[in-house]
Tab-separated table of C-alpha atoms (C1' of nucleotides) in Angstrom:
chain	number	residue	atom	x	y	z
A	1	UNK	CA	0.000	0.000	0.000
A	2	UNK	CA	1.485	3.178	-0.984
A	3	UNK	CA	2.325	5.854	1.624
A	4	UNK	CA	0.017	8.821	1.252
A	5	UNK	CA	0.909	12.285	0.977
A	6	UNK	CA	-0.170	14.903	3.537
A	7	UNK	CA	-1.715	16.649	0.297
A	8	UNK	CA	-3.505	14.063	-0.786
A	9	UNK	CA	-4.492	13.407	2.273
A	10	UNK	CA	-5.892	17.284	2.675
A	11	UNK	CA	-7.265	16.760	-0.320
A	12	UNK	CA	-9.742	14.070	-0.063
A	13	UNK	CA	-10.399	14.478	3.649
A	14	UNK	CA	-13.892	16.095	3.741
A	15	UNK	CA	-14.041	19.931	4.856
A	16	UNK	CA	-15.511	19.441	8.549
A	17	UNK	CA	-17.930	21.994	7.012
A	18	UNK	CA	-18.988	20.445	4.317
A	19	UNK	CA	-20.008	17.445	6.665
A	20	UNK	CA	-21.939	19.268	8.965
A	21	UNK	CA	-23.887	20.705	5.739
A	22	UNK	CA	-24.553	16.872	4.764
A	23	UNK	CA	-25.744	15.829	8.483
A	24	UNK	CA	-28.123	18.909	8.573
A	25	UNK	CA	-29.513	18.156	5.182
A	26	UNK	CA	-30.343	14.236	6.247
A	27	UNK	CA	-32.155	16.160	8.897
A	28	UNK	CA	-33.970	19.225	7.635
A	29	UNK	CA	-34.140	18.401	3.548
A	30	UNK	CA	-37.690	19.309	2.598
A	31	UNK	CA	-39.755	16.858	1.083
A	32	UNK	CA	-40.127	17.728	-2.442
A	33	UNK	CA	-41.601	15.349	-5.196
A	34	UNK	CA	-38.813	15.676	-7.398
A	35	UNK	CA	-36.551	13.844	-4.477
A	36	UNK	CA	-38.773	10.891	-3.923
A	37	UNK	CA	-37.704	7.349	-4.634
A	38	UNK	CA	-40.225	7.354	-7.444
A	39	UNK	CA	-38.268	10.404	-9.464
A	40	UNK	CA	-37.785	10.206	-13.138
A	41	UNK	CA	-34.464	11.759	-15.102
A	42	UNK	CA	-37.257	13.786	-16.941
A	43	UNK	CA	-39.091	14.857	-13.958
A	44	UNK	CA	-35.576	15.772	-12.177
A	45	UNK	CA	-35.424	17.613	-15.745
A	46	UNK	CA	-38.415	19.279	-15.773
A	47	UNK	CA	-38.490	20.354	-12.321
A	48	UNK	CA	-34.779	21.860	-12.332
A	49	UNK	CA	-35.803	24.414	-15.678
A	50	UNK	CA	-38.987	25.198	-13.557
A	51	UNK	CA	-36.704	26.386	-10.933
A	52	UNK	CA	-34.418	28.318	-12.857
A	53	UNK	CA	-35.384	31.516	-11.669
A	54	UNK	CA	-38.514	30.181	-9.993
A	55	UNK	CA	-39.204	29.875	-6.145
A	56	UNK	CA	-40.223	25.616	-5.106
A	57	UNK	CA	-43.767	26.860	-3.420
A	58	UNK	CA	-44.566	27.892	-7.217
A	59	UNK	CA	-43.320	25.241	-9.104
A	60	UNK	CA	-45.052	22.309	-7.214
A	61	UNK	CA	-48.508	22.415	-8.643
A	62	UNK	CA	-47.537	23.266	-12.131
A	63	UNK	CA	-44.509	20.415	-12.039
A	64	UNK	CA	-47.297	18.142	-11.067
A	65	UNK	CA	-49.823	18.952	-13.537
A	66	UNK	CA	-46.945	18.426	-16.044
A	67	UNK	CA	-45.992	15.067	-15.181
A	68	UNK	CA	-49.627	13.686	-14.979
A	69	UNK	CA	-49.991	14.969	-18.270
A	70	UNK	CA	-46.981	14.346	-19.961
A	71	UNK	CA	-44.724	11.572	-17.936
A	72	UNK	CA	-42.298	10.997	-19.897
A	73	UNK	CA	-40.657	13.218	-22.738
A	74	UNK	CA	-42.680	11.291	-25.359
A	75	UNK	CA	-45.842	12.590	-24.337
A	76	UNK	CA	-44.849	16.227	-23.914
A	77	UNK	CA	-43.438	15.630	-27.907
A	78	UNK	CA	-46.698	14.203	-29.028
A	79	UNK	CA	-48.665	17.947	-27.661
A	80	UNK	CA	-48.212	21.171	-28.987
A	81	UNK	CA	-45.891	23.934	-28.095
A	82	UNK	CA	-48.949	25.881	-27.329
A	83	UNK	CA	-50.241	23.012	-25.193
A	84	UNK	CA	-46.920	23.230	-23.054
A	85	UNK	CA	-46.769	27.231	-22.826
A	86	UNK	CA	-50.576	27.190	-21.761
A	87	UNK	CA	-49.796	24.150	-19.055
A	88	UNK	CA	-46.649	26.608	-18.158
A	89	UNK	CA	-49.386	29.244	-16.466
A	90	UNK	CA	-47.549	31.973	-15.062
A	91	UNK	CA	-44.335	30.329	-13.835
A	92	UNK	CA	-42.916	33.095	-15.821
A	93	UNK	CA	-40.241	33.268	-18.745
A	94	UNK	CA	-42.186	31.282	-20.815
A	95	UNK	CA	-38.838	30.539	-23.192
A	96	UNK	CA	-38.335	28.219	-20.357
A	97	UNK	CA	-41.822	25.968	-21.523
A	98	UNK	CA	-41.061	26.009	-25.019
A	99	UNK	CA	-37.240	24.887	-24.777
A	100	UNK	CA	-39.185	22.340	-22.799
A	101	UNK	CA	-41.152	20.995	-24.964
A	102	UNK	CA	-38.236	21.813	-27.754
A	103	UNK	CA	-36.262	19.348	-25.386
A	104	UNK	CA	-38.600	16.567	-25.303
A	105	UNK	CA	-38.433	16.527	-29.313
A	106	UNK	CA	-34.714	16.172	-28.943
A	107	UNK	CA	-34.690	13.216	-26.493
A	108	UNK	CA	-37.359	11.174	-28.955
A	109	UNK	CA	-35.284	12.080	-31.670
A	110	UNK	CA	-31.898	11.508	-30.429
A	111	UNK	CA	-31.762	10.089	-27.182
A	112	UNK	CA	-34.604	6.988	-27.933
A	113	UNK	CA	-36.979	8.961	-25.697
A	114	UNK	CA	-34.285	9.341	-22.618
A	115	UNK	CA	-32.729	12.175	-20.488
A	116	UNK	CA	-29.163	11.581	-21.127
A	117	UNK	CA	-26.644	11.278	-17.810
A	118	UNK	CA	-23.466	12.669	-19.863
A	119	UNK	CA	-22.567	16.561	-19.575
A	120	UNK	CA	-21.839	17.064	-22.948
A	121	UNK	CA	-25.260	15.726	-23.901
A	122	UNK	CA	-27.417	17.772	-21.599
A	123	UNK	CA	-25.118	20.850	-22.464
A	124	UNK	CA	-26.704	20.034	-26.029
A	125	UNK	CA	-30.221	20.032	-25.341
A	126	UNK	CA	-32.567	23.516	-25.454
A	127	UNK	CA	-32.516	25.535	-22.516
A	128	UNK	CA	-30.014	23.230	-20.359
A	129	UNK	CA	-26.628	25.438	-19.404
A	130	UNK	CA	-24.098	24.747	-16.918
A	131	UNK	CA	-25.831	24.446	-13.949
A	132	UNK	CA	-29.121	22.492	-15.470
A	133	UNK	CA	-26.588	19.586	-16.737
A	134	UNK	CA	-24.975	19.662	-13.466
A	135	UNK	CA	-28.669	19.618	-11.422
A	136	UNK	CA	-29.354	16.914	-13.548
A	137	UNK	CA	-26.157	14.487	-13.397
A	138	UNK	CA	-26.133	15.112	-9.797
A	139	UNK	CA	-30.192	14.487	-8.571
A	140	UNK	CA	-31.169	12.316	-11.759
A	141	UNK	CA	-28.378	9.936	-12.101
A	142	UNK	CA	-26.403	10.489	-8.936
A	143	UNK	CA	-23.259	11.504	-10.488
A	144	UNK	CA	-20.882	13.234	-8.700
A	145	UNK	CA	-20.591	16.977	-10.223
A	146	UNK	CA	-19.824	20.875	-9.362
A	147	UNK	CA	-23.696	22.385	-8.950
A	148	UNK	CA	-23.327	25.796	-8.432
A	149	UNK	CA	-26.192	27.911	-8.232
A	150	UNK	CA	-26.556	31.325	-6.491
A	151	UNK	CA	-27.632	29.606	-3.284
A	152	UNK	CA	-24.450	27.625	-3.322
A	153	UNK	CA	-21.932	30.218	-4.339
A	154	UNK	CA	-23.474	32.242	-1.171
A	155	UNK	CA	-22.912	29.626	0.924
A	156	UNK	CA	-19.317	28.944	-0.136
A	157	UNK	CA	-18.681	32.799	-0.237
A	158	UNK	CA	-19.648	33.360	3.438
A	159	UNK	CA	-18.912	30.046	5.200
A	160	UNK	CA	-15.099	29.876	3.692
A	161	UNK	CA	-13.882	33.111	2.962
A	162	UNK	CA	-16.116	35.969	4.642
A	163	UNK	CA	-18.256	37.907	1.501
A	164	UNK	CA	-21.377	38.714	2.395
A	165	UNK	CA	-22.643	38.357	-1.370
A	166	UNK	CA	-21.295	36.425	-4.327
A	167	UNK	CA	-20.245	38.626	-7.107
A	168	UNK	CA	-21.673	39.115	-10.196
A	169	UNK	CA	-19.590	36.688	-12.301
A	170	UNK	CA	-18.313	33.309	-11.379
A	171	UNK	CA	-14.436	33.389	-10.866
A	172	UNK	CA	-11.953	31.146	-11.834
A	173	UNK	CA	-10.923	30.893	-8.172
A	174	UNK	CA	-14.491	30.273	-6.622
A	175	UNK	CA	-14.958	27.560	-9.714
A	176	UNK	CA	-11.869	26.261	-8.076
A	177	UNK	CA	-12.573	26.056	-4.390
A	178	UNK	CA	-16.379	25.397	-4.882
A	179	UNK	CA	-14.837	21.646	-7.151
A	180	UNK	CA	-12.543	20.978	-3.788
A	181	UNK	CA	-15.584	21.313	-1.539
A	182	UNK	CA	-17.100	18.564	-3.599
A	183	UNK	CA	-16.803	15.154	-1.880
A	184	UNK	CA	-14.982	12.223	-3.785
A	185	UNK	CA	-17.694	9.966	-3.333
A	186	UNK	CA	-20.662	10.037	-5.525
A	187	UNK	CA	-23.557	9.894	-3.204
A	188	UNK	CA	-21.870	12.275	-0.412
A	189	UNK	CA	-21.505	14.724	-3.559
A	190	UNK	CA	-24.803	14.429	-4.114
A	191	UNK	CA	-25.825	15.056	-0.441
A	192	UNK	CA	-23.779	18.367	-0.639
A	193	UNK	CA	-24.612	19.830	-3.474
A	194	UNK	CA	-28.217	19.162	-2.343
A	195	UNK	CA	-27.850	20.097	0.948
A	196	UNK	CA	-25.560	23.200	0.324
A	197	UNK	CA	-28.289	24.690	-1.818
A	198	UNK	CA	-31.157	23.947	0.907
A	199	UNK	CA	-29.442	25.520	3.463
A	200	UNK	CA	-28.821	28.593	1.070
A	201	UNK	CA	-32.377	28.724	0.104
A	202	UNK	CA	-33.914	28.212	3.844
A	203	UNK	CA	-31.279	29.234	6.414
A	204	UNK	CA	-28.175	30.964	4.470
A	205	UNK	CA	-30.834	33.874	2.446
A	206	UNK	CA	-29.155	36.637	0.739
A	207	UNK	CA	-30.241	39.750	2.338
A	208	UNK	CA	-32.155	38.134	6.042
A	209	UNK	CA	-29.941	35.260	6.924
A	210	UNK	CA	-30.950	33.201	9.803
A	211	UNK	CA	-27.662	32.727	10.891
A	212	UNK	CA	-28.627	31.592	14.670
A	213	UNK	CA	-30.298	27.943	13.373
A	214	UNK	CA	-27.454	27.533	10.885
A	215	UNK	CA	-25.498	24.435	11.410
A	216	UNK	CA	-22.756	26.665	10.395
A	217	UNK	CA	-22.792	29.003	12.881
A	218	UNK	CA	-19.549	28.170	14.654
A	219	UNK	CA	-17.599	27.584	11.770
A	220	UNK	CA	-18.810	30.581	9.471
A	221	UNK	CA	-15.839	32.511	8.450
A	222	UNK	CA	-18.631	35.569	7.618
A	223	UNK	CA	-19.917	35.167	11.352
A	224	UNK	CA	-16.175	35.002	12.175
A	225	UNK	CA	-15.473	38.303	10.617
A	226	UNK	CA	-18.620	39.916	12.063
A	227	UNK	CA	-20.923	39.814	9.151
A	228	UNK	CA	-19.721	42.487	7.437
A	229	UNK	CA	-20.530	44.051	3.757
A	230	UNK	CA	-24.217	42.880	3.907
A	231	UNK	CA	-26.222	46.387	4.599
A	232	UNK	CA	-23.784	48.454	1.892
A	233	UNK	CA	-24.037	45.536	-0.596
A	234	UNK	CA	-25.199	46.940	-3.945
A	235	UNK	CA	-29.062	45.865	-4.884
A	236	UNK	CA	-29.852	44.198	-7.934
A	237	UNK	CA	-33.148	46.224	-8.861
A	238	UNK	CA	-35.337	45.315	-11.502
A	239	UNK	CA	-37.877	47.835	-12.677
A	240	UNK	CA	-41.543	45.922	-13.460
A	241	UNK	CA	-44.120	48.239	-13.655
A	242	UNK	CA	-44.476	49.694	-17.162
A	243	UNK	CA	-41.534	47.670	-18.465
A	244	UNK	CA	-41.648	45.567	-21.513
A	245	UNK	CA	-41.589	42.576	-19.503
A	246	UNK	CA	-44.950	43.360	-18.430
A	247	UNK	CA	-46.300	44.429	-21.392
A	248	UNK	CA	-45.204	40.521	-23.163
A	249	UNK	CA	-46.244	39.156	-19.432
A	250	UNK	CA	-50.153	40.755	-20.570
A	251	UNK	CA	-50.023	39.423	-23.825
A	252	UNK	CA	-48.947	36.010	-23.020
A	253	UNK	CA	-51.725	36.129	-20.519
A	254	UNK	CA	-54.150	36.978	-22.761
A	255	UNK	CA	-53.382	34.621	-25.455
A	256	UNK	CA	-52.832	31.320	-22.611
A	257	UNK	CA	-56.395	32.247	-21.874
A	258	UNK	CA	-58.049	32.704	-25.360
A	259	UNK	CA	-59.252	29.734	-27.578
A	260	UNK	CA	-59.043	31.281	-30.692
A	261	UNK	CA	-56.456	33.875	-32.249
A	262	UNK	CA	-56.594	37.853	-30.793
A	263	UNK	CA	-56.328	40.899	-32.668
A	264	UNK	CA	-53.720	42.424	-30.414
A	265	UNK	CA	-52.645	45.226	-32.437
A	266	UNK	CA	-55.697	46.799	-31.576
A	267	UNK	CA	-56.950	45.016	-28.812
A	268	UNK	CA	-59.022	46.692	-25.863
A	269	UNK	CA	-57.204	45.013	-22.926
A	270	UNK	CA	-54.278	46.927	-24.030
A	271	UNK	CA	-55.142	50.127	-24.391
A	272	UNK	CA	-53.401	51.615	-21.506
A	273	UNK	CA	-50.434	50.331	-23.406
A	274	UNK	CA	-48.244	53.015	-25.545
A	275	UNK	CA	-48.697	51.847	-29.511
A	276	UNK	CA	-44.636	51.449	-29.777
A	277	UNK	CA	-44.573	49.188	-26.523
A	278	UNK	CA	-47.490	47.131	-27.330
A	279	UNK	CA	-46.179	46.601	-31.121
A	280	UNK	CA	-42.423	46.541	-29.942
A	281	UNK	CA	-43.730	43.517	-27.242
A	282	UNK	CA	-46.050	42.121	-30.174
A	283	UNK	CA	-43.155	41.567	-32.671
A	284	UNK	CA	-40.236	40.232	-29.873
A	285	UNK	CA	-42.911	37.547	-29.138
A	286	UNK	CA	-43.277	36.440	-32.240
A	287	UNK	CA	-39.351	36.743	-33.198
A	288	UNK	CA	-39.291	34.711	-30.293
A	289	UNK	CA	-41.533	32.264	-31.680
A	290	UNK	CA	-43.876	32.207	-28.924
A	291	UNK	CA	-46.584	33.496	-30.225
A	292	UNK	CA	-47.754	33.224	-34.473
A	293	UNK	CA	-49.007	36.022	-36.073
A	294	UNK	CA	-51.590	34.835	-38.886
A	295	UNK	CA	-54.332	37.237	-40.809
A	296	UNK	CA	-57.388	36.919	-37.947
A	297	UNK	CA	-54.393	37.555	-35.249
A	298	UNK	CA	-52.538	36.206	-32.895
A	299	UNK	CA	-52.001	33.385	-30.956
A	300	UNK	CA	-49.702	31.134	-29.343
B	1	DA	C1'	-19.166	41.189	-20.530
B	2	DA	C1'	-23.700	43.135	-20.971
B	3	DC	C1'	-28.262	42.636	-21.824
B	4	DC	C1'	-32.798	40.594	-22.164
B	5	DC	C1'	-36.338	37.790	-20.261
B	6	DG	C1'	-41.906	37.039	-15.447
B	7	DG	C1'	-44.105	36.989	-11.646
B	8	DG	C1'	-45.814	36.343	-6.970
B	9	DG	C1'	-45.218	36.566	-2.140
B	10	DC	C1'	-42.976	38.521	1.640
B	11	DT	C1'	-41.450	42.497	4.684
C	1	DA	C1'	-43.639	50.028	-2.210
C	2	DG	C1'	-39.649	47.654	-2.240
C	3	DC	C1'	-37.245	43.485	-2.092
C	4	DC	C1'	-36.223	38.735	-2.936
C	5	DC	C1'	-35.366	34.818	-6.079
C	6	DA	C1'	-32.783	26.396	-7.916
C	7	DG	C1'	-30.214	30.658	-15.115
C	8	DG	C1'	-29.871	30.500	-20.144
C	9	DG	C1'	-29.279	32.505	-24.636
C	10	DT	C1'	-27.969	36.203	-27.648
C	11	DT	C1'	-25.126	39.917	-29.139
DNA sequence: AACCCGGGGCT
DNA sequence: AGCCCAGGGTT
């Protein structure tokens, strides 16, 4: 048996940290459909582009209406796009429902009607980027893999080197440390990468932190340092009201709930609208082929 | 790197 | 009223 270096050593030896972020997930993990013994790759799938973006108490009744209707990623190809943006209700960026549906045409065609476990395919597929194929390898197949979300880069940020917020752009460095946290072994990767994004979502929040029920608490190098950085911390703001984004919001709204096509151009439940808005929104739906625009209107 | 893209619930 | 949030694609 070769003698083993302190490195190597220090290098698969499990942060203490990332241990006690394990045993409190075992604990504490909610109990979410998409974790059950019963979960499919495709509903692991479906459930992790829902939650791009998306909060869990929102996705649960849509992600469930989707799988009783469409169970595997042959029945969502065999519906309509239209079928899967109206099912989408207002999860929001509605892109998300039709690379969806774009991705269950994929798998039929090119994966025999499967998700696939490799990165490089799931990078391939509509609407799947780094951290989807990640989500996916890692709570699908139970591959071990670097899942880093914004819940997860705030925990790393805080609990090993003191910043209140993760910054804008991933570094090179935090790409770095965040693959070292990762435990060797499959299924305790899996438990981390889980259990690391839990406890940012519930315990570890951006701007309220809970920081007296984190298991964390003694070991926080953020708590350490006195929780600096978090009041000055620069606000991402996002103007709504009046905003194009609303304006396509409306229209998608409109169209989810009409049966036939809608004269939109010069319809009355936009009239509060400005003209250049309403066609500016009209046209960057349809460019973005959610919506059709035929001679009686449009529709989706 | 910068920009665009929804929406609801909480404080 | 303001603030928060399980990203991806395009330019």
């Amino acid at each position: 048996m070769p003698p083993t270096s302190p490195t190597r050593e220090t290098a698969h030896t499990p942060d203490h940290r990332v241990t006690t972020v394990i045993d409190w997930f075992h604990r504490e993990a909610r109990d979410l459909p998409w974790r059950e013994a019963d979960r499919t790759p495709w509903g692991v799938l479906v459930s992790e582009v829902m939650l791009q973006q998306t909060p869990v108490v929102r996705v649960l009744p849509v992600w469930r209406e989707w799988m009783e209707r469409w169970p595997t990623p042959r029945d969502l190809a065999h519906a309509t796009q239209a079928d899967a943006v109206r099912a989408w209700g207002r999860l929001g960026y509605p892109r998300r429902a039709k690379r969806l549906w774009e991705c269950a045409l994929v798998l039929v065609e090119r994966h025999n009607g499967h998700v696939p476990s490799s990165r490089e395919d799931l990078l391939a597929l509509p609407g799947i980027g780094d951290y989807t194929a990640g989500a996916v390898r890692a709570f699908a197949f139970g591959e071990r893999d670097i899942v880093l979300d914004t819940n997860i880069r705030r925990v790393i940020g805080r609990a090993w080197r003191a910043e209140p917020l993760p910054a804008a752009h991933q570094t090179r460095a935090e790409r770095e440390l965040a693959d070292s946290l990762v435990p060797a072994s499959a299924p305790a990767s899996v438990a981390w990468n889980a259990g690391s994004m839990e406890l940012g979502a519930l315990v570890c929040t951006a701007r309220a932190p809970k920081c007296a029920e984190c298991p964390l608490r003694h070991d926080c190098a953020w708590i350490a340092a006195g929780s600096p950085g978090l009041d000055d911390a620069p606000r991402r703001t996002q103007a709504w009201h009046g905003t194009d984004r609303q304006v396509r919001g409306r229209i998608m709204a409109l169209l989810r709930e009409s049966r036939g096509p809608l004269a939109l151009d010069e319809h009355c439940a936009l009239d509060d609208v400005d003209a250049d808005q309403r066609h500016r929104a009209l046209t960057g739906l349809v460019a973005d082929g959610l919506i059709t625009k035929a001679a009686d209107g449009y529709s989706l």
